[in-house]
Amino acid sequence: MTSTDTRYAIAPAPVHSLPIARERARFPVNRIFCVGRNYAEHTREMGHNPEREPPFFFMKPANAIVADGAAFAYPTLSKDVHHEIELVVALKTGGANIAAADALAHVYGYAVGLDMTRRDLQAEAKKAGRPWDTGKAFDGSAPCGELVPVAQAGHPAAGEIRLEVNGAQRQVGDLADMIWNVPDTIAYLSTLFTLQPGDLIFTGTPAGVGAVQRGDRLRGTVAGVGVLEAEVV
């Protein structure tokens, strides 16, 4: 049987994708990697030392993506869901052991994203020494705006990253404050995984994370990249 004759026992899962600014084509999402504690002030507010140690990562499934403007459904089994505004990097090519000097050549573009977190479930997992999946990788936990290709956005290394909830500022920082910048993050991540086209990297959040409630309206911005809006329902 040739590859074109492949039959599946059940229907294959749909391809999850993001819109691309000024283009009709969409960007297929493969895997979602997230960098933990990548801004010093956020690291401190979470009770940790912000010294530049090797980064750590966690993952979300591709179907955690929620499109810009779509509602974020408050998840079950949690009473403490937090927002974390982030710059998202989308890869067009991949590889292993990528040099930092070559890393940006693998980037397709950038977007504004939210790493939504069931903080109470994450705290329980931390206390028990268990994985964070229930706190980080739940359905709809990765709202993401449209991708802006490098040709339009360049490679933003500095500029304001900001989140407002119901019009009031909650988080504000600068991309230049990342402990691990985008090239270094890609290079390090490529020593742990063979990166692939379609992979997304959420690059960490500045200080000011906090709880959301049903009815809240979130508006995140990254200078030179774009806007992400979502309502909690």
mmCIF file of C-alpha atoms in Angstrom:
data_model
loop_
_atom_site.group_PDB
_atom_site.id
_atom_site.type_symbol
_atom_site.label_atom_id
_atom_site.label_comp_id
_atom_site.label_asym_id
_atom_site.label_seq_id
_atom_site.Cartn_x
_atom_site.Cartn_y
_atom_site.Cartn_z
ATOM 1 C CA MET A 1 0.000 0.000 0.000
ATOM 2 C CA THR A 2 1.481 3.357 -1.002
ATOM 3 C CA SER A 3 1.371 6.448 1.155
ATOM 4 C CA THR A 4 -1.432 7.855 -1.013
ATOM 5 C CA ASP A 5 -3.512 4.767 -0.198
ATOM 6 C CA THR A 6 -3.174 5.126 3.571
ATOM 7 C CA ARG A 7 -6.378 4.429 5.461
ATOM 8 C CA TYR A 8 -6.977 5.476 9.047
ATOM 9 C CA ALA A 9 -9.136 3.707 11.596
ATOM 10 C CA ILE A 10 -10.605 7.072 12.627
ATOM 11 C CA ALA A 11 -10.567 10.499 11.001
ATOM 12 C CA PRO A 12 -7.190 12.248 11.484
ATOM 13 C CA ALA A 13 -7.130 15.229 13.805
ATOM 14 C CA PRO A 14 -7.596 18.596 12.077
ATOM 15 C CA VAL A 15 -4.610 20.826 11.395
ATOM 16 C CA HIS A 16 -4.586 23.759 13.811
ATOM 17 C CA SER A 17 -3.390 27.008 12.299
ATOM 18 C CA LEU A 18 -2.977 30.752 12.741
ATOM 19 C CA PRO A 19 -3.896 33.560 10.341
ATOM 20 C CA ILE A 20 -1.030 35.490 8.769
ATOM 21 C CA ALA A 21 -1.165 39.271 8.473
ATOM 22 C CA ARG A 22 -1.961 40.480 4.933
ATOM 23 C CA GLU A 23 -1.979 36.936 3.530
ATOM 24 C CA ARG A 24 -4.694 34.428 2.668
ATOM 25 C CA ALA A 25 -2.527 31.448 3.584
ATOM 26 C CA ARG A 26 -2.522 30.192 7.170
ATOM 27 C CA PHE A 27 0.365 28.980 9.336
ATOM 28 C CA PRO A 28 0.027 25.334 10.456
ATOM 29 C CA VAL A 29 0.899 24.835 14.125
ATOM 30 C CA ASN A 30 2.998 21.798 14.988
ATOM 31 C CA ARG A 31 4.144 21.967 18.638
ATOM 32 C CA ILE A 32 3.994 24.727 21.254
ATOM 33 C CA PHE A 33 7.028 25.200 23.497
ATOM 34 C CA CYS A 34 6.896 27.681 26.390
ATOM 35 C CA VAL A 35 9.845 29.198 28.246
ATOM 36 C CA GLY A 36 9.418 29.393 32.003
ATOM 37 C CA ARG A 37 10.389 32.433 34.087
ATOM 38 C CA ASN A 38 12.190 34.381 31.337
ATOM 39 C CA TYR A 39 11.746 37.897 32.812
ATOM 40 C CA ALA A 40 13.568 38.775 36.044
ATOM 41 C CA GLU A 41 10.685 40.620 37.729
ATOM 42 C CA HIS A 42 8.216 37.820 36.988
ATOM 43 C CA THR A 43 10.752 35.310 38.309
ATOM 44 C CA ARG A 44 10.923 37.291 41.550
ATOM 45 C CA GLU A 45 7.143 37.588 41.872
ATOM 46 C CA MET A 46 6.937 33.802 41.594
ATOM 47 C CA GLY A 47 9.460 33.478 44.427
ATOM 48 C CA HIS A 48 12.535 32.443 42.457
ATOM 49 C CA ASN A 49 16.064 33.716 41.780
ATOM 50 C CA PRO A 50 16.339 35.564 38.437
ATOM 51 C CA GLU A 51 20.005 34.713 37.837
ATOM 52 C CA ARG A 52 20.649 33.576 34.255
ATOM 53 C CA GLU A 53 20.532 29.813 34.611
ATOM 54 C CA PRO A 54 19.778 27.407 31.744
ATOM 55 C CA PRO A 55 16.161 27.932 30.627
ATOM 56 C CA PHE A 56 13.450 25.350 31.218
ATOM 57 C CA PHE A 57 10.488 24.572 29.006
ATOM 58 C CA PHE A 58 6.997 23.110 29.117
ATOM 59 C CA MET A 59 4.620 22.330 26.273
ATOM 60 C CA LYS A 60 1.055 22.856 25.168
ATOM 61 C CA PRO A 61 -0.769 20.895 22.447
ATOM 62 C CA ALA A 62 -1.492 22.558 19.116
ATOM 63 C CA ASN A 63 -5.221 22.427 19.846
ATOM 64 C CA ALA A 64 -4.682 24.755 22.820
ATOM 65 C CA ILE A 65 -4.633 27.630 20.313
ATOM 66 C CA VAL A 66 -7.516 30.115 20.542
ATOM 67 C CA ALA A 67 -7.797 32.587 17.667
ATOM 68 C CA ASP A 68 -7.609 36.343 18.211
ATOM 69 C CA GLY A 69 -11.008 37.719 19.100
ATOM 70 C CA ALA A 70 -12.426 34.330 20.085
ATOM 71 C CA ALA A 71 -13.625 33.683 23.610
ATOM 72 C CA PHE A 72 -11.431 32.061 26.227
ATOM 73 C CA ALA A 73 -13.531 29.503 28.067
ATOM 74 C CA TYR A 74 -12.827 29.506 31.806
ATOM 75 C CA PRO A 75 -11.536 25.972 32.403
ATOM 76 C CA THR A 76 -12.954 23.366 34.737
ATOM 77 C CA LEU A 77 -11.492 22.277 38.086
ATOM 78 C CA SER A 78 -9.864 25.634 38.767
ATOM 79 C CA LYS A 79 -10.736 28.731 40.759
ATOM 80 C CA ASP A 80 -7.514 30.634 40.037
ATOM 81 C CA VAL A 81 -6.805 31.103 36.314
ATOM 82 C CA HIS A 82 -4.030 33.563 35.469
ATOM 83 C CA HIS A 83 -3.046 35.549 32.379
ATOM 84 C CA GLU A 84 0.550 35.657 31.081
ATOM 85 C CA ILE A 85 1.193 37.897 28.050
ATOM 86 C CA GLU A 86 3.997 36.723 25.753
ATOM 87 C CA LEU A 87 5.822 37.262 22.465
ATOM 88 C CA VAL A 88 5.336 34.189 20.272
ATOM 89 C CA VAL A 89 7.950 33.010 17.770
ATOM 90 C CA ALA A 90 6.877 30.874 14.780
ATOM 91 C CA LEU A 91 9.471 28.692 13.045
ATOM 92 C CA LYS A 92 9.559 28.084 9.290
ATOM 93 C CA THR A 93 12.484 25.648 9.438
ATOM 94 C CA GLY A 94 14.058 23.607 12.204
ATOM 95 C CA GLY A 95 16.971 21.426 13.157
ATOM 96 C CA ALA A 96 19.092 20.298 16.063
ATOM 97 C CA ASN A 97 21.963 22.135 17.738
ATOM 98 C CA ILE A 98 21.238 25.415 15.963
ATOM 99 C CA ALA A 99 23.843 28.106 16.612
ATOM 100 C CA ALA A 100 22.496 31.305 18.170
ATOM 101 C CA ALA A 101 24.055 33.266 15.288
ATOM 102 C CA ASP A 102 21.915 31.273 12.829
ATOM 103 C CA ALA A 103 18.731 31.032 14.894
ATOM 104 C CA LEU A 104 16.778 33.973 13.457
ATOM 105 C CA ALA A 105 17.066 32.529 9.951
ATOM 106 C CA HIS A 106 14.635 29.822 11.098
ATOM 107 C CA VAL A 107 11.924 32.299 12.175
ATOM 108 C CA TYR A 108 8.844 32.815 10.003
ATOM 109 C CA GLY A 109 7.285 35.532 12.112
ATOM 110 C CA TYR A 110 5.938 36.724 15.452
ATOM 111 C CA ALA A 111 2.619 37.041 17.266
ATOM 112 C CA VAL A 112 1.107 38.125 20.568
ATOM 113 C CA GLY A 113 0.090 35.224 22.783
ATOM 114 C CA LEU A 114 -1.327 34.398 26.205
ATOM 115 C CA ASP A 115 -0.105 31.509 28.325
ATOM 116 C CA MET A 116 -3.264 30.945 30.366
ATOM 117 C CA THR A 117 -2.551 29.032 33.556
ATOM 118 C CA ARG A 118 -4.646 27.149 36.099
ATOM 119 C CA ARG A 119 -2.432 28.493 38.883
ATOM 120 C CA ASP A 120 -4.006 26.458 41.645
ATOM 121 C CA LEU A 121 -3.498 23.192 39.760
ATOM 122 C CA GLN A 122 0.042 24.228 38.820
ATOM 123 C CA ALA A 123 0.799 24.944 42.492
ATOM 124 C CA GLU A 124 -0.525 21.526 43.511
ATOM 125 C CA ALA A 125 1.660 19.865 40.875
ATOM 126 C CA LYS A 126 4.742 21.780 42.006
ATOM 127 C CA LYS A 127 4.150 20.815 45.630
ATOM 128 C CA ALA A 128 3.812 17.154 44.700
ATOM 129 C CA GLY A 129 6.785 17.219 42.298
ATOM 130 C CA ARG A 130 4.526 16.348 39.358
ATOM 131 C CA PRO A 131 4.377 17.662 35.775
ATOM 132 C CA TRP A 132 2.552 20.930 35.073
ATOM 133 C CA ASP A 133 0.306 19.625 32.277
ATOM 134 C CA THR A 134 -3.000 20.119 34.092
ATOM 135 C CA GLY A 135 -2.037 23.690 34.956
ATOM 136 C CA LYS A 136 -0.592 24.708 31.593
ATOM 137 C CA ALA A 137 -1.706 22.417 28.752
ATOM 138 C CA PHE A 138 -5.493 22.475 29.088
ATOM 139 C CA ASP A 139 -7.947 23.132 26.253
ATOM 140 C CA GLY A 140 -7.820 26.717 24.991
ATOM 141 C CA SER A 141 -4.789 27.638 27.130
ATOM 142 C CA ALA A 142 -2.925 29.381 24.290
ATOM 143 C CA PRO A 143 -4.847 32.350 22.828
ATOM 144 C CA CYS A 144 -2.754 33.741 19.972
ATOM 145 C CA GLY A 145 -3.011 36.651 17.565
ATOM 146 C CA GLU A 146 -2.267 36.662 13.867
ATOM 147 C CA LEU A 147 1.309 36.020 12.771
ATOM 148 C CA VAL A 148 3.299 38.911 11.386
ATOM 149 C CA PRO A 149 6.013 37.661 8.999
ATOM 150 C CA VAL A 150 9.603 38.764 9.512
ATOM 151 C CA ALA A 151 9.375 40.741 6.278
ATOM 152 C CA GLN A 152 6.811 42.988 8.002
ATOM 153 C CA ALA A 153 7.939 42.944 11.643
ATOM 154 C CA GLY A 154 11.672 42.354 11.443
ATOM 155 C CA HIS A 155 13.050 40.666 14.548
ATOM 156 C CA PRO A 156 11.784 42.617 17.583
ATOM 157 C CA ALA A 157 14.421 42.541 20.323
ATOM 158 C CA ALA A 158 13.135 45.528 22.321
ATOM 159 C CA GLY A 159 9.834 47.299 22.797
ATOM 160 C CA GLU A 160 6.856 47.315 25.111
ATOM 161 C CA ILE A 161 4.901 44.156 25.899
ATOM 162 C CA ARG A 162 1.639 44.942 27.696
ATOM 163 C CA LEU A 163 -1.627 43.442 28.893
ATOM 164 C CA GLU A 164 -4.792 45.266 29.896
ATOM 165 C CA VAL A 165 -7.785 43.672 31.605
ATOM 166 C CA ASN A 166 -11.038 45.626 31.264
ATOM 167 C CA GLY A 167 -8.988 48.630 30.159
ATOM 168 C CA ALA A 168 -6.689 48.630 33.203
ATOM 169 C CA GLN A 169 -2.987 47.806 32.929
ATOM 170 C CA ARG A 170 -2.036 44.466 34.472
ATOM 171 C CA GLN A 171 1.320 43.621 32.903
ATOM 172 C CA VAL A 172 3.963 45.785 31.233
ATOM 173 C CA GLY A 173 7.571 45.115 30.356
ATOM 174 C CA ASP A 174 10.102 45.329 27.567
ATOM 175 C CA LEU A 175 11.287 42.563 25.248
ATOM 176 C CA ALA A 176 14.827 43.678 26.011
ATOM 177 C CA ASP A 177 14.290 42.446 29.582
ATOM 178 C CA MET A 178 14.186 38.787 28.565
ATOM 179 C CA ILE A 179 16.765 36.724 30.426
ATOM 180 C CA TRP A 180 17.114 34.509 27.351
ATOM 181 C CA ASN A 181 16.548 36.413 24.099
ATOM 182 C CA VAL A 182 14.967 34.816 21.033
ATOM 183 C CA PRO A 183 18.171 33.598 19.306
ATOM 184 C CA ASP A 184 19.551 32.111 22.519
ATOM 185 C CA THR A 185 16.212 30.489 23.337
ATOM 186 C CA ILE A 186 15.968 28.835 19.908
ATOM 187 C CA ALA A 187 19.575 27.657 20.123
ATOM 188 C CA TYR A 188 19.144 26.151 23.586
ATOM 189 C CA LEU A 189 15.780 24.557 22.777
ATOM 190 C CA SER A 190 17.334 22.927 19.703
ATOM 191 C CA THR A 191 19.767 21.053 21.958
ATOM 192 C CA LEU A 192 16.786 19.424 23.706
ATOM 193 C CA PHE A 193 14.512 18.824 20.695
ATOM 194 C CA THR A 194 14.955 18.674 16.949
ATOM 195 C CA LEU A 195 12.921 21.736 16.049
ATOM 196 C CA GLN A 196 10.455 21.492 13.177
ATOM 197 C CA PRO A 197 8.608 23.819 10.808
ATOM 198 C CA GLY A 198 5.386 24.979 12.419
ATOM 199 C CA ASP A 199 6.731 24.941 15.981
ATOM 200 C CA LEU A 200 5.765 27.911 18.158
ATOM 201 C CA ILE A 201 7.791 29.260 21.075
ATOM 202 C CA PHE A 202 6.092 31.325 23.781
ATOM 203 C CA THR A 203 8.991 33.353 25.164
ATOM 204 C CA GLY A 204 7.934 34.128 28.734
ATOM 205 C CA THR A 205 5.974 36.844 30.517
ATOM 206 C CA PRO A 206 6.803 40.051 32.400
ATOM 207 C CA ALA A 207 5.692 40.744 35.958
ATOM 208 C CA GLY A 208 2.080 41.431 36.897
ATOM 209 C CA VAL A 209 0.418 38.072 36.248
ATOM 210 C CA GLY A 210 -2.948 37.762 37.917
ATOM 211 C CA ALA A 211 -6.338 36.115 37.990
ATOM 212 C CA VAL A 212 -9.107 36.508 35.424
ATOM 213 C CA GLN A 213 -12.855 36.133 35.880
ATOM 214 C CA ARG A 214 -15.700 35.391 33.525
ATOM 215 C CA GLY A 215 -16.676 38.570 31.717
ATOM 216 C CA ASP A 216 -13.147 40.024 31.710
ATOM 217 C CA ARG A 217 -11.860 41.478 28.455
ATOM 218 C CA LEU A 218 -8.147 41.022 27.775
ATOM 219 C CA ARG A 219 -6.103 43.114 25.360
ATOM 220 C CA GLY A 220 -2.436 42.308 24.836
ATOM 221 C CA THR A 221 0.056 44.207 22.698
ATOM 222 C CA VAL A 222 3.676 43.780 21.639
ATOM 223 C CA ALA A 223 5.313 46.800 20.026
ATOM 224 C CA GLY A 224 5.913 46.228 16.330
ATOM 225 C CA VAL A 225 4.034 42.923 16.328
ATOM 226 C CA GLY A 226 0.357 43.423 17.007
ATOM 227 C CA VAL A 227 -2.642 43.061 19.272
ATOM 228 C CA LEU A 228 -4.483 40.119 20.831
ATOM 229 C CA GLU A 229 -7.987 40.427 22.250
ATOM 230 C CA ALA A 230 -10.051 37.841 24.119
ATOM 231 C CA GLU A 231 -13.052 37.703 26.412
ATOM 232 C CA VAL A 232 -13.249 35.261 29.310
ATOM 233 C CA VAL A 233 -16.533 33.325 29.254
#
